[in-house]
């Protein structure tokens, strides 16, 4: 009998609501705190920076289901529902009894899951009468998503792109420009924050922290302008739950339920997206699915960080956020999975981790690319360097199942493809990449600096 | 009521047979001719170069339906059936009464339709006991497809990649290497043909003609080795008919039948793929669909070439092929749609063109990129520079429908995405690209040289 490889949902099965896990968490996340007043952050504190609809979602701890506006659903149809795929060819290569499924978010026109939140954010900005938006991008996945989403909803977007990426990742820059965004290498002369840094360090190659500062400054000083962010925040995780909600229906079509769900971990957006809808069945229906985040060994916030109030950005401009962190001034090695180089985990994920609902593993750079190449050679798709961490963790689980001789159903999120990151595969194949290790001391010293914060 | 944007077929609806149009053509194509003996080419002439199964398909003029081997169907499931998409956002931007549909072949892991034939060719090579295969690639779409297909069926592949592309398109090279192929810049020192050229012209940047010669030479001098080709030949068109066969069912789901079908045109593989299954209803069922090929103004074989016996390659090593041609030594301008820079059209398409079943339009380079950007900004997907020609021709048809105030159903083939070609969009957006025009004299002079051939 012929085997089904891809489980496809018709557009009529596109989720009508996002799942807001905050409403159902056994322990709610602690609030963000204003670093000056030491008071809990309120919606009013956030309205100047973000569109109202997004702030209200950020603060909503009571409604488990939040309706997806019809205009957003219409735009989701450009690429959603995305396929759930049984990785038969990978299973065969590993000779494992495990059944491996992946949710293929790489089919979005921007090549990653980031568009799920970008479309929602652009919509709520448009709805609030906003005409201009700003954001920052490091590796470029979020920037490209926001560029297309802004075009779709008729907004003018300015993206501050970390200067070294601007130069090393010209394809991402071209993509943003093709979709009509203005892309500025950061640090730039267009903001006070940028000018200050350029004056002090003329050859500085930029950082996400600096780019955030510039994007925020531009948003605050431009009429009718809001700032947008691609991960970490609650409303971003909320939008990403379309991934898991679709996957839930698709696993049912496949006649299986996942024993383990795996996703790579940067700030937490794709991880939240695929896990939260399943996690609710652990909360309520006695399911015992394991949820495993795969982070890079060089940026191990969940496996080796501490749970602490910390700033969300390097410069310390954001509210204080309760999170697993390596310290906001932690400088991760320059691995190619640029989207995973963030010092902390979002509030919700951090609380769930603290409460033992989640697990975390770390993957070193060479193992991530080795896994990426095997996946490309078996399933065809070249994974983004970030997503290759999830592939590596999946392979480890599948090999463990083989060792133990147990059948196991594994689901992982293929958050994006690597077609615009081929230079990193090039360097891997040429033997030019290395692993980065951190001593306990490196981490402890950086975390020690946090004690004075709160 | 919510509108359906994507029409998806389940895997069970994947075609079981390819459609062999030669069996049903009112006038069969003339045979290929051996340039030495002046005799018609026979299967025996081709067996040394191509796998037997492929040669038999190449010569088959009687069976309208040829079964797709189960192993090929299984591998097709990695990305097939591909979506048929209603381009509502493009329609809206054009304010046209036309309904625009596109078949999205860009979802293949290699990013184009080329995999449809690569998987079939690798399968028949494997089945024939072949262990090694060779091919050439210009822009790189065919080479990447053959690289993945060879890995899937356990064959060792050597790709001769035109040297200037090898250097200017490093992402395509990396992709082929990631899938395990050996990629050699052509001309190379690995063949007599390559050494001869390097000796005469040390700085020669290569051409498809030279790369073909090298790939053929390597195949003929390596034990258990066959050569493969990504377009022009009958068996390649045959494999590509899965595109149109799926589209036929999907148009039925959409409740419409195309008045016009459009595809870009290089050697004819994606054009054949989407048109032949519909063309049979013009032959047999009284349908009056128009079939329009979109070729670059700088390489206008169908709009301005002649129907003539000509060589398939620049050097004149292949059999003589009855084709619309600009002359085998025609040197097209260096447009970015590298896949459309071929001097001739395949035998079947040429005969159909001669018999007035097909139309052809030419699109200049700037219009192709302008159309590509509009498509990216409305439908999200950045088209390959080749496919952007089909988009441009579609836009022209849609605007004509608007002008004439008639409803019209247009279907075009999005043969591939442009994510690995962003440098060409970069140059377009920077204003660095130009159009290339050919005088009637340029063309006539080149064609005049053909008269001595046959």
mmCIF file of C-alpha atoms in Angstrom, chain A residues 56-274:
data_model
loop_
_atom_site.group_PDB
_atom_site.id
_atom_site.type_symbol
_atom_site.label_atom_id
_atom_site.label_comp_id
_atom_site.label_asym_id
_atom_site.label_seq_id
_atom_site.Cartn_x
_atom_site.Cartn_y
_atom_site.Cartn_z
ATOM 1 C CA UNK A 56 -3.593 44.101 24.621
ATOM 2 C CA UNK A 57 -2.571 40.641 23.478
ATOM 3 C CA UNK A 58 0.731 40.983 25.319
ATOM 4 C CA UNK A 59 -1.092 41.626 28.601
ATOM 5 C CA UNK A 60 -4.014 39.234 28.127
ATOM 6 C CA UNK A 61 -3.882 36.508 30.778
ATOM 7 C CA UNK A 62 -7.497 35.453 30.756
ATOM 8 C CA UNK A 63 -8.676 34.560 27.243
ATOM 9 C CA UNK A 64 -7.349 31.194 26.074
ATOM 10 C CA UNK A 65 -8.528 31.791 22.495
ATOM 11 C CA UNK A 66 -8.039 35.011 20.578
ATOM 12 C CA UNK A 67 -9.706 35.349 17.211
ATOM 13 C CA UNK A 68 -7.486 35.706 14.169
ATOM 14 C CA UNK A 69 -8.767 38.690 12.168
ATOM 15 C CA UNK A 70 -10.184 37.649 8.800
ATOM 16 C CA UNK A 71 -7.721 39.859 6.907
ATOM 17 C CA UNK A 72 -4.830 38.059 8.584
ATOM 18 C CA UNK A 73 -6.360 34.672 7.791
ATOM 19 C CA UNK A 74 -6.719 35.747 4.156
ATOM 20 C CA UNK A 75 -3.013 36.578 4.020
ATOM 21 C CA UNK A 76 -2.051 33.400 5.881
ATOM 22 C CA UNK A 77 -3.578 31.548 2.926
ATOM 23 C CA UNK A 78 -0.655 32.646 0.789
ATOM 24 C CA UNK A 79 1.248 29.769 2.425
ATOM 25 C CA UNK A 80 -0.872 28.262 5.215
ATOM 26 C CA UNK A 81 -1.863 25.647 6.262
ATOM 27 C CA UNK A 82 1.698 24.392 5.904
ATOM 28 C CA UNK A 83 2.368 20.674 5.351
ATOM 29 C CA UNK A 84 3.070 18.135 8.064
ATOM 30 C CA UNK A 85 5.547 15.677 6.596
ATOM 31 C CA UNK A 86 6.558 12.169 7.600
ATOM 32 C CA UNK A 87 10.352 11.974 7.236
ATOM 33 C CA UNK A 88 10.449 8.403 5.917
ATOM 34 C CA UNK A 89 13.733 8.954 4.124
ATOM 35 C CA UNK A 90 15.454 10.288 7.245
ATOM 36 C CA UNK A 91 14.021 7.412 9.323
ATOM 37 C CA UNK A 92 15.437 4.938 6.818
ATOM 38 C CA UNK A 93 18.864 6.588 6.839
ATOM 39 C CA UNK A 94 18.924 6.393 10.655
ATOM 40 C CA UNK A 95 17.467 2.857 10.674
ATOM 41 C CA UNK A 96 15.305 3.911 13.618
ATOM 42 C CA UNK A 97 11.995 2.499 14.877
ATOM 43 C CA UNK A 98 10.979 6.095 15.671
ATOM 44 C CA UNK A 99 8.390 7.812 13.489
ATOM 45 C CA UNK A 100 9.628 11.266 12.603
ATOM 46 C CA UNK A 101 7.285 14.060 11.508
ATOM 47 C CA UNK A 102 8.117 17.644 10.748
ATOM 48 C CA UNK A 103 5.991 20.716 10.339
ATOM 49 C CA UNK A 104 7.297 22.483 7.278
ATOM 50 C CA UNK A 105 7.276 26.229 7.966
ATOM 51 C CA UNK A 106 9.916 26.750 5.285
ATOM 52 C CA UNK A 107 7.189 26.945 2.621
ATOM 53 C CA UNK A 108 6.341 30.523 3.547
ATOM 54 C CA UNK A 109 7.429 32.929 0.790
ATOM 55 C CA UNK A 110 9.971 34.455 3.175
ATOM 56 C CA UNK A 111 11.287 30.964 3.970
ATOM 57 C CA UNK A 112 10.482 30.808 7.684
ATOM 58 C CA UNK A 113 7.796 30.852 10.386
ATOM 59 C CA UNK A 114 8.486 34.537 11.096
ATOM 60 C CA UNK A 115 5.745 35.615 8.688
ATOM 61 C CA UNK A 116 3.072 34.204 11.049
ATOM 62 C CA UNK A 117 3.671 37.057 13.467
ATOM 63 C CA UNK A 118 4.799 39.665 10.941
ATOM 64 C CA UNK A 119 1.426 39.565 9.148
ATOM 65 C CA UNK A 120 -0.418 39.884 12.455
ATOM 66 C CA UNK A 121 1.779 42.743 13.658
ATOM 67 C CA UNK A 122 1.470 44.646 10.384
ATOM 68 C CA UNK A 123 -2.307 44.159 10.460
ATOM 69 C CA UNK A 124 -2.709 45.569 13.985
ATOM 70 C CA UNK A 125 -0.447 48.494 13.117
ATOM 71 C CA UNK A 126 -2.537 49.235 10.050
ATOM 72 C CA UNK A 127 -5.726 48.919 12.073
ATOM 73 C CA UNK A 128 -4.387 51.440 14.596
ATOM 74 C CA UNK A 129 -3.897 53.978 11.807
ATOM 75 C CA UNK A 130 -0.142 53.585 11.852
ATOM 76 C CA UNK A 131 1.595 54.396 8.542
ATOM 77 C CA UNK A 132 5.233 53.665 9.391
ATOM 78 C CA UNK A 133 6.872 50.800 11.229
ATOM 79 C CA UNK A 134 10.397 50.024 12.307
ATOM 80 C CA UNK A 135 12.225 46.906 13.355
ATOM 81 C CA UNK A 136 15.689 45.431 13.582
ATOM 82 C CA UNK A 137 17.082 42.250 12.135
ATOM 83 C CA UNK A 138 20.195 40.234 12.780
ATOM 84 C CA UNK A 139 20.365 37.185 10.532
ATOM 85 C CA UNK A 140 17.570 38.696 8.448
ATOM 86 C CA UNK A 141 14.685 36.230 8.802
ATOM 87 C CA UNK A 142 12.517 38.585 10.816
ATOM 88 C CA UNK A 143 13.366 41.587 8.672
ATOM 89 C CA UNK A 144 12.362 39.816 5.468
ATOM 90 C CA UNK A 145 9.082 38.673 7.032
ATOM 91 C CA UNK A 146 8.271 42.156 8.261
ATOM 92 C CA UNK A 147 9.186 43.595 4.830
ATOM 93 C CA UNK A 148 6.640 41.443 3.006
ATOM 94 C CA UNK A 149 3.983 41.883 5.717
ATOM 95 C CA UNK A 150 4.391 45.672 5.631
ATOM 96 C CA UNK A 151 3.982 45.689 1.865
ATOM 97 C CA UNK A 152 0.848 43.545 2.165
ATOM 98 C CA UNK A 153 -0.781 45.993 4.582
ATOM 99 C CA UNK A 154 0.525 49.142 2.925
ATOM 100 C CA UNK A 155 2.964 50.262 5.643
ATOM 101 C CA UNK A 156 6.360 51.888 5.163
ATOM 102 C CA UNK A 157 9.013 49.842 6.937
ATOM 103 C CA UNK A 158 12.507 50.819 8.029
ATOM 104 C CA UNK A 159 14.733 47.907 9.061
ATOM 105 C CA UNK A 160 17.940 48.388 10.994
ATOM 106 C CA UNK A 161 20.103 45.477 9.933
ATOM 107 C CA UNK A 162 23.213 44.632 11.936
ATOM 108 C CA UNK A 163 26.028 46.021 9.777
ATOM 109 C CA UNK A 164 28.042 42.831 9.532
ATOM 110 C CA UNK A 165 24.951 40.927 8.331
ATOM 111 C CA UNK A 166 24.098 43.746 5.924
ATOM 112 C CA UNK A 167 27.464 43.135 4.305
ATOM 113 C CA UNK A 168 27.690 39.358 4.665
ATOM 114 C CA UNK A 169 24.072 38.486 3.845
ATOM 115 C CA UNK A 170 23.328 40.565 0.746
ATOM 116 C CA UNK A 171 20.536 38.191 -0.368
ATOM 117 C CA UNK A 172 18.467 38.922 2.743
ATOM 118 C CA UNK A 173 18.987 42.619 2.193
ATOM 119 C CA UNK A 174 17.900 42.293 -1.459
ATOM 120 C CA UNK A 175 14.807 40.373 -0.399
ATOM 121 C CA UNK A 176 13.748 43.141 1.982
ATOM 122 C CA UNK A 177 14.347 45.738 -0.709
ATOM 123 C CA UNK A 178 12.429 43.715 -3.288
ATOM 124 C CA UNK A 179 9.456 43.755 -0.940
ATOM 125 C CA UNK A 180 9.843 47.529 -0.660
ATOM 126 C CA UNK A 181 11.489 48.050 2.753
ATOM 127 C CA UNK A 182 14.156 50.614 3.532
ATOM 128 C CA UNK A 183 17.163 48.754 4.931
ATOM 129 C CA UNK A 184 19.728 50.659 6.984
ATOM 130 C CA UNK A 185 22.999 49.146 8.190
ATOM 131 C CA UNK A 186 23.259 49.589 11.961
ATOM 132 C CA UNK A 187 24.908 51.512 13.561
ATOM 133 C CA UNK A 188 23.776 54.346 11.299
ATOM 134 C CA UNK A 189 23.874 58.125 11.304
ATOM 135 C CA UNK A 190 20.059 58.272 11.282
ATOM 136 C CA UNK A 191 19.634 58.073 15.063
ATOM 137 C CA UNK A 192 21.290 59.542 18.149
ATOM 138 C CA UNK A 193 22.088 56.063 19.391
ATOM 139 C CA UNK A 194 23.728 55.172 16.100
ATOM 140 C CA UNK A 195 25.668 58.426 15.801
ATOM 141 C CA UNK A 196 27.016 58.055 19.328
ATOM 142 C CA UNK A 197 28.369 54.593 18.625
ATOM 143 C CA UNK A 198 29.835 55.535 15.243
ATOM 144 C CA UNK A 199 31.566 58.517 16.828
ATOM 145 C CA UNK A 200 33.063 56.369 19.554
ATOM 146 C CA UNK A 201 33.815 53.299 17.432
ATOM 147 C CA UNK A 202 33.917 54.186 13.721
ATOM 148 C CA UNK A 203 34.536 50.587 12.628
ATOM 149 C CA UNK A 204 31.976 48.915 14.881
ATOM 150 C CA UNK A 205 30.214 46.109 12.967
ATOM 151 C CA UNK A 206 26.958 46.414 14.893
ATOM 152 C CA UNK A 207 24.941 44.229 17.245
ATOM 153 C CA UNK A 208 21.294 43.346 17.703
ATOM 154 C CA UNK A 209 21.273 45.485 20.852
ATOM 155 C CA UNK A 210 22.337 48.571 18.923
ATOM 156 C CA UNK A 211 19.899 47.869 16.102
ATOM 157 C CA UNK A 212 17.034 47.560 18.608
ATOM 158 C CA UNK A 213 17.980 50.903 20.138
ATOM 159 C CA UNK A 214 17.978 52.550 16.707
ATOM 160 C CA UNK A 215 14.647 51.016 15.661
ATOM 161 C CA UNK A 216 13.004 52.087 18.928
ATOM 162 C CA UNK A 217 14.418 55.608 18.677
ATOM 163 C CA UNK A 218 13.162 56.006 15.109
ATOM 164 C CA UNK A 219 9.699 54.700 16.070
ATOM 165 C CA UNK A 220 9.473 57.102 19.023
ATOM 166 C CA UNK A 221 10.566 60.105 16.975
ATOM 167 C CA UNK A 222 8.473 59.489 13.827
ATOM 168 C CA UNK A 223 4.798 60.508 13.596
ATOM 169 C CA UNK A 224 2.347 57.628 13.205
ATOM 170 C CA UNK A 225 5.097 55.076 13.682
ATOM 171 C CA UNK A 226 5.321 51.918 15.797
ATOM 172 C CA UNK A 227 8.049 49.460 16.594
ATOM 173 C CA UNK A 228 7.771 45.699 15.959
ATOM 174 C CA UNK A 229 9.722 42.749 17.372
ATOM 175 C CA UNK A 230 10.026 39.200 16.013
ATOM 176 C CA UNK A 231 10.445 37.023 19.123
ATOM 177 C CA UNK A 232 10.571 36.923 22.944
ATOM 178 C CA UNK A 233 7.303 38.786 23.585
ATOM 179 C CA UNK A 234 4.034 37.082 24.504
ATOM 180 C CA UNK A 235 2.093 38.334 21.505
ATOM 181 C CA UNK A 236 4.701 36.931 19.133
ATOM 182 C CA UNK A 237 4.393 33.489 20.727
ATOM 183 C CA UNK A 238 0.623 33.832 20.513
ATOM 184 C CA UNK A 239 0.676 34.395 16.736
ATOM 185 C CA UNK A 240 3.020 31.454 16.230
ATOM 186 C CA UNK A 241 0.533 29.017 17.781
ATOM 187 C CA UNK A 242 -1.038 28.556 14.336
ATOM 188 C CA UNK A 243 1.876 26.156 13.764
ATOM 189 C CA UNK A 244 0.962 23.802 16.595
ATOM 190 C CA UNK A 245 -2.791 24.128 16.097
ATOM 191 C CA UNK A 246 -2.456 22.965 12.518
ATOM 192 C CA UNK A 247 0.020 20.253 13.506
ATOM 193 C CA UNK A 248 -2.443 18.919 16.065
ATOM 194 C CA UNK A 249 -5.051 18.294 13.366
ATOM 195 C CA UNK A 250 -2.452 16.882 11.010
ATOM 196 C CA UNK A 251 -1.062 14.433 13.563
ATOM 197 C CA UNK A 252 -4.633 13.241 13.972
ATOM 198 C CA UNK A 253 -4.814 12.693 10.194
ATOM 199 C CA UNK A 254 -1.623 10.644 10.529
ATOM 200 C CA UNK A 255 -3.229 8.640 13.322
ATOM 201 C CA UNK A 256 -0.473 9.363 15.833
ATOM 202 C CA UNK A 257 0.208 11.632 18.793
ATOM 203 C CA UNK A 258 3.706 12.968 19.470
ATOM 204 C CA UNK A 259 5.703 11.548 22.374
ATOM 205 C CA UNK A 260 8.304 14.273 21.899
ATOM 206 C CA UNK A 261 8.118 17.695 20.246
ATOM 207 C CA UNK A 262 11.325 19.483 19.329
ATOM 208 C CA UNK A 263 12.134 22.985 18.097
ATOM 209 C CA UNK A 264 15.213 25.148 17.956
ATOM 210 C CA UNK A 265 15.418 27.982 20.432
ATOM 211 C CA UNK A 266 16.483 31.611 19.991
ATOM 212 C CA UNK A 267 14.017 33.874 21.795
ATOM 213 C CA UNK A 268 11.344 31.169 21.698
ATOM 214 C CA UNK A 269 8.923 32.093 18.929
ATOM 215 C CA UNK A 270 8.950 28.940 16.789
ATOM 216 C CA UNK A 271 9.345 26.757 19.873
ATOM 217 C CA UNK A 272 6.267 28.320 21.497
ATOM 218 C CA UNK A 273 4.370 28.051 18.254
ATOM 219 C CA UNK A 274 4.649 24.326 17.853
#
